[in-house]
CSV table of C-alpha atoms and ligand atoms in Angstrom, one decimal:
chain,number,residue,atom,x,y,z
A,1,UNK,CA,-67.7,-12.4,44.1
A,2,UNK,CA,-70.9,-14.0,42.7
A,3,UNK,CA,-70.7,-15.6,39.1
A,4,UNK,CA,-66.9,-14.4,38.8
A,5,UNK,CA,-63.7,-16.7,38.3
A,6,UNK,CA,-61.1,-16.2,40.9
A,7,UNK,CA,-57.3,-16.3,39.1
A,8,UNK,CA,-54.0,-15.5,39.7
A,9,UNK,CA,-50.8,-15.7,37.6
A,10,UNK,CA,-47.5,-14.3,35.9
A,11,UNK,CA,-48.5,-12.0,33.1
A,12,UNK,CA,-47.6,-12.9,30.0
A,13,UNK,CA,-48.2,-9.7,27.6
A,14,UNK,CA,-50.5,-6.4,27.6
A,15,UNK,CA,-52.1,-5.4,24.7
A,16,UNK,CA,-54.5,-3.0,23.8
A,17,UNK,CA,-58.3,-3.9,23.7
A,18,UNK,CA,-59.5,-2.5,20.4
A,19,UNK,CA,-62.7,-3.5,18.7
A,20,UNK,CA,-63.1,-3.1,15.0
A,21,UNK,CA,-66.2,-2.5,13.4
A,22,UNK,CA,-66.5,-2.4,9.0
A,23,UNK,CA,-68.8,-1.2,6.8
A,24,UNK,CA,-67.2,-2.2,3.6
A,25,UNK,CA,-64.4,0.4,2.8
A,26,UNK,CA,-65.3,1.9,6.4
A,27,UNK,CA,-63.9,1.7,9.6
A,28,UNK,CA,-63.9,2.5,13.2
A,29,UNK,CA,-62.1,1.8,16.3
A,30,UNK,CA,-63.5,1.7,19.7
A,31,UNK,CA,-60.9,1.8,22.5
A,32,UNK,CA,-61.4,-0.2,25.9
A,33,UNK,CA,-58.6,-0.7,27.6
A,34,UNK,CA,-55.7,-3.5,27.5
A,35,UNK,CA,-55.9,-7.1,27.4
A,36,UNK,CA,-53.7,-9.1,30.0
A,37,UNK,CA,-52.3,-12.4,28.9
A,38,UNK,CA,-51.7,-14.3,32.5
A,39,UNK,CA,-49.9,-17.5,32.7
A,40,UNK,CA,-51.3,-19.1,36.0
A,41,UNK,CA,-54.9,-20.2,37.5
A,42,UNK,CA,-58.0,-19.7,37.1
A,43,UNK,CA,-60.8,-21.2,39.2
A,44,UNK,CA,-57.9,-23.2,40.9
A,45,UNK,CA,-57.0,-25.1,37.1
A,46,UNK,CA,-53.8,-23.8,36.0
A,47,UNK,CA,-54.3,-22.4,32.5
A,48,UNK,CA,-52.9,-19.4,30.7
A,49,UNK,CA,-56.0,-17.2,29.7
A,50,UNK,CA,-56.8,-13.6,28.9
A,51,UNK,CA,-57.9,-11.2,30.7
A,52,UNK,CA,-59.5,-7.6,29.7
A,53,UNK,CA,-59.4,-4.5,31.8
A,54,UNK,CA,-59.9,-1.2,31.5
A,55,UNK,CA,-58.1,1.7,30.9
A,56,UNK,CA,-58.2,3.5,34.1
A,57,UNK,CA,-56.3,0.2,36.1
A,58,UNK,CA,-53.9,-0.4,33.6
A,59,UNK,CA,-53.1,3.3,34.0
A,60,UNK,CA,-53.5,3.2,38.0
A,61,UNK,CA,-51.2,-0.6,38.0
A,62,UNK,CA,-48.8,-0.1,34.8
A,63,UNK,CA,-48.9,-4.0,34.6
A,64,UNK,CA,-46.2,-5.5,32.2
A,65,UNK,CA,-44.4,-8.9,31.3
A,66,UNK,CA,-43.4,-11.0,34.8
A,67,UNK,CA,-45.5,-9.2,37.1
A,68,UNK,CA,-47.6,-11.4,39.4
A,69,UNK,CA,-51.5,-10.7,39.5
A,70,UNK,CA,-54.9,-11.9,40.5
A,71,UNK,CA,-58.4,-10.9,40.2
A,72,UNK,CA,-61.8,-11.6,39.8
A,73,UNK,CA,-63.6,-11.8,36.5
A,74,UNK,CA,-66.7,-12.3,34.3
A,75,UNK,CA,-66.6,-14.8,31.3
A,76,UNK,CA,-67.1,-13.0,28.1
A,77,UNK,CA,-70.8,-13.4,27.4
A,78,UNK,CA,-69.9,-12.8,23.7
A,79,UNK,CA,-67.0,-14.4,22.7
A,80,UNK,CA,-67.3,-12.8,19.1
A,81,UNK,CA,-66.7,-9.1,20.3
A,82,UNK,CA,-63.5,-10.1,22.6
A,83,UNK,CA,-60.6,-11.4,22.1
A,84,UNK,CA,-60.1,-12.2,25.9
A,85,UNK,CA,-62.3,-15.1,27.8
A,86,UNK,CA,-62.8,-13.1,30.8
A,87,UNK,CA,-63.6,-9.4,32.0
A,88,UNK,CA,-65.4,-6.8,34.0
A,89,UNK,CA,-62.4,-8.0,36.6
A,90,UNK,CA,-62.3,-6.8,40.0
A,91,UNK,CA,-59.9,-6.8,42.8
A,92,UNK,CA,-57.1,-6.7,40.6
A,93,UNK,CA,-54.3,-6.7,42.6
A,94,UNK,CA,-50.5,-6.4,41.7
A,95,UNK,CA,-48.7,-9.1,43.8
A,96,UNK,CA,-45.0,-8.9,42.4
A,97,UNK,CA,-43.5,-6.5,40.4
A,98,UNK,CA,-41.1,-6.9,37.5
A,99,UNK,CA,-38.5,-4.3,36.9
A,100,UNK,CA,-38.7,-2.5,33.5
A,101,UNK,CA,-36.7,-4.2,30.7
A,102,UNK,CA,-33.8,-2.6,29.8
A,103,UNK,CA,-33.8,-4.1,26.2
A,104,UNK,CA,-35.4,-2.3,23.6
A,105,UNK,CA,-35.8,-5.1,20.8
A,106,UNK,CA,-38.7,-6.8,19.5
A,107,UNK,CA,-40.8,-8.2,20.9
A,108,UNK,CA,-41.3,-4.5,22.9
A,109,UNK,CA,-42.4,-5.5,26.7
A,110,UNK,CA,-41.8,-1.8,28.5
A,111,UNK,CA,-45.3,-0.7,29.5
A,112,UNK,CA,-48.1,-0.4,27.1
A,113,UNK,CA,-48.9,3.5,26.0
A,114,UNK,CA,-51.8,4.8,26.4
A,115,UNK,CA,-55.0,3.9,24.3
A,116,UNK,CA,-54.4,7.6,22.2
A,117,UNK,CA,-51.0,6.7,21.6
A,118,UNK,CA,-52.1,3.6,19.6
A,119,UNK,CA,-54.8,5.8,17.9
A,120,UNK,CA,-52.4,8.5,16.9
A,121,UNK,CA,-49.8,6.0,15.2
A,122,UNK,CA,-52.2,4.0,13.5
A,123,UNK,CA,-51.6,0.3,12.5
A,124,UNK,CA,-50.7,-1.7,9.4
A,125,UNK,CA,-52.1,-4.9,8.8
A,126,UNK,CA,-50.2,-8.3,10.7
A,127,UNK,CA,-50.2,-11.7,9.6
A,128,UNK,CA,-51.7,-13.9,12.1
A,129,UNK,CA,-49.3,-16.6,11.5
A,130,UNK,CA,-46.1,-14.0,12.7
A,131,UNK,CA,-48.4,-12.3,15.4
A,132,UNK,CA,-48.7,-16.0,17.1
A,133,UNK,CA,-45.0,-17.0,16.4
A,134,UNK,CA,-43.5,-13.6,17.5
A,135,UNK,CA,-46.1,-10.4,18.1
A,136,UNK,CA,-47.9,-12.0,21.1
A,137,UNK,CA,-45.7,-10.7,23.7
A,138,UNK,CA,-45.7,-7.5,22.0
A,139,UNK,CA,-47.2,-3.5,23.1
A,140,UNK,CA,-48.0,-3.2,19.7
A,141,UNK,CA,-49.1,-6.2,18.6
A,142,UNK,CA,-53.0,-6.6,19.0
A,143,UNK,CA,-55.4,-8.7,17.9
A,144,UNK,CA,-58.9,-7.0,17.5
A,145,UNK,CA,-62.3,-8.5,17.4
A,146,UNK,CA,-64.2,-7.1,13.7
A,147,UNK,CA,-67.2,-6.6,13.9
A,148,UNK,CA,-68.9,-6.3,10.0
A,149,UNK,CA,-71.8,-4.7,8.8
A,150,UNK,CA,-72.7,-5.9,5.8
A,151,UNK,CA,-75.5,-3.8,4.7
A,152,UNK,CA,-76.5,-0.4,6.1
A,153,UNK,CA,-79.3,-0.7,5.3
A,154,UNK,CA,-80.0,-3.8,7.2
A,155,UNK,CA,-77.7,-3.0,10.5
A,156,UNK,CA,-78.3,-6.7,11.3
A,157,UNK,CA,-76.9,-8.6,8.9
A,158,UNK,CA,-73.5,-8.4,10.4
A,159,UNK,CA,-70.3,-10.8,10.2
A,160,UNK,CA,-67.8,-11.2,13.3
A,161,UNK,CA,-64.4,-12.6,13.0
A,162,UNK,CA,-60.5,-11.4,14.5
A,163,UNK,CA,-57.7,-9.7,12.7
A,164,UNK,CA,-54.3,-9.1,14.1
A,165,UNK,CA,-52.7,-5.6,13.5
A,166,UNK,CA,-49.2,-3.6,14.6
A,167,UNK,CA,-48.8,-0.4,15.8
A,168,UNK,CA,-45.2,-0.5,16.4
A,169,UNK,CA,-42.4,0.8,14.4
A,170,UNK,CA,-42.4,0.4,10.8
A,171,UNK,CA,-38.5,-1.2,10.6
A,172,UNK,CA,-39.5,-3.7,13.2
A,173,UNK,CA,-38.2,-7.4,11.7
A,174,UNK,CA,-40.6,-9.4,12.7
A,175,UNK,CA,-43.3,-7.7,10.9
A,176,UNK,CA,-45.0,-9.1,7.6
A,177,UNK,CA,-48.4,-7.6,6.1
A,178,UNK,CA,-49.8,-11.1,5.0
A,179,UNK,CA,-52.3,-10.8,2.3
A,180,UNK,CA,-54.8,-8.1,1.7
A,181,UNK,CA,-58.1,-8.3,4.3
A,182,UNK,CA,-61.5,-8.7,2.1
A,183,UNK,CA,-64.6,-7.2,3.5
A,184,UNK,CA,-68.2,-8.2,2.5
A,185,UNK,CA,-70.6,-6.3,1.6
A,186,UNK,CA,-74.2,-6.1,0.1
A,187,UNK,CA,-75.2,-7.9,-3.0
A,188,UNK,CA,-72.1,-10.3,-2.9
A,189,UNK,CA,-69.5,-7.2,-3.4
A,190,UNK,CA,-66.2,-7.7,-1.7
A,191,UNK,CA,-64.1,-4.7,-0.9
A,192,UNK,CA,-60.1,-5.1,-0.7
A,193,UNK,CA,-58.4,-3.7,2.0
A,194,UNK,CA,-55.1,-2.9,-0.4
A,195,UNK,CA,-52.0,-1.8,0.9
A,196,UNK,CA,-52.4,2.1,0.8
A,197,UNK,CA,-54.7,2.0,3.5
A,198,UNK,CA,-51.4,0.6,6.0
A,199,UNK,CA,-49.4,3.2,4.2
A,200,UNK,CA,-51.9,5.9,4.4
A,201,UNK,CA,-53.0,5.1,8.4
A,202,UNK,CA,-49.2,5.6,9.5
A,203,UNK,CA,-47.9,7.9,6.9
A,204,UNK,CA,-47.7,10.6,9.3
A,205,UNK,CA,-44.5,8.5,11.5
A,206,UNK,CA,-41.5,7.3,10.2
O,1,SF4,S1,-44.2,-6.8,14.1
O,1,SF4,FE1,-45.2,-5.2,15.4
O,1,SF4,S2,-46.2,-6.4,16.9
O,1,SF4,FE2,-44.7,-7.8,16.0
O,1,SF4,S3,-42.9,-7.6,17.3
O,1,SF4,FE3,-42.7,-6.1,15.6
O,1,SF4,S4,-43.5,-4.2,16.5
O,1,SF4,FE4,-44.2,-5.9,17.8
């Protein structure tokens, strides 16, 4: 398998793999795939890790919460532009299937949806404090590597940091918003991510 770790394990949660990039009041998403959390080992140490895979196996596997898996996988060369620590995984292998949950509360653990479902609800900001105490588990929870630009006119100059975000339904009581998201920009200007931008991404769903 070459350079790649060997793991196995229960998984924990899927969740979509969505990169963020700014450019002050701008944003865009780019979609590639789902992020497995697995509870289990990795390079024979038992550890629970995250793995990233793309869309095309989570569509072929379906993988959700209690199935066993392994696979081999890369270590994220860039740790600033994923929120998992491995990927490029092959021979992933389902090993033990869990039945569907027949519960329908928060935290959701069904199968993820696919990646233009996500896209077509849109997400509202999450507090990172909730999304570790109750959102990890979640379909719609997800926590996105950002990606900033600062200045377009100097691509370069660019700023990398994770936010947490919820796709899932708006009466869901675990959710809070946390405060507004601040996004640099040139010449020291900060732009303010207020709340109509949630209200405005997911006005189209109750
Ligand atoms: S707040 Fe969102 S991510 Fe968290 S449990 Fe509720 S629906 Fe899931």
């Amino acid at each position: 398998m070459g350079g790649k770790v060997q793991w196995e394990g229960l998984v924990c949660s899927v969740q979509p793999r969505i990169r963020l990039t700014r450019s002050f009041d701008e944003r865009s998403h780019t979609y590639l795939g789902y992020v497995l959390r697995v509870n289990g080992l990795a390079d024979g140490q038992a550890d629970e890790f995250l793995v990233a895979i793309g869309r095309a196996a989570q569509e072929k596997h379906r993988f959700r919460i209690g199935d066993r898996i392994q696979g081999a996988s890369e270590s994220v060369a860039d740790a600033r532009l994923e929120s998992a620590s491995y990927y490029k995984t092959s021979g992933l292998k389902l090993t033990q299937r869990q039945a569907e949950p027949a519960d329908d509360s928060p935290p959701y653990s069904g199968v993820a949806p696919a990646l233009e479902v996500y896209r077509e609800r849109g997400h509202r900001r999450l507090q990172p404090a909730v999304y570790g105490k109750s959102c990890m588990p979640c379909i719609w929870g997800c926590r996105m590597p950002v990606e900033i630009i600062i200045d377009h006119w100097n691509p370069d100059r660019r700023k990398y940091r994770f936010e947490t975000f919820c796709y899932g339904p708006k009466s869901c009581r675990f959710y809070r918003a946390g405060p507004t998201r601040k996004v640099p920009g040139r010449k020291g200007m900060t732009w303010e991510e207020e709340d109509w931008v949630d209200e405005e991404a997911t006005a189209h769903r109750d």
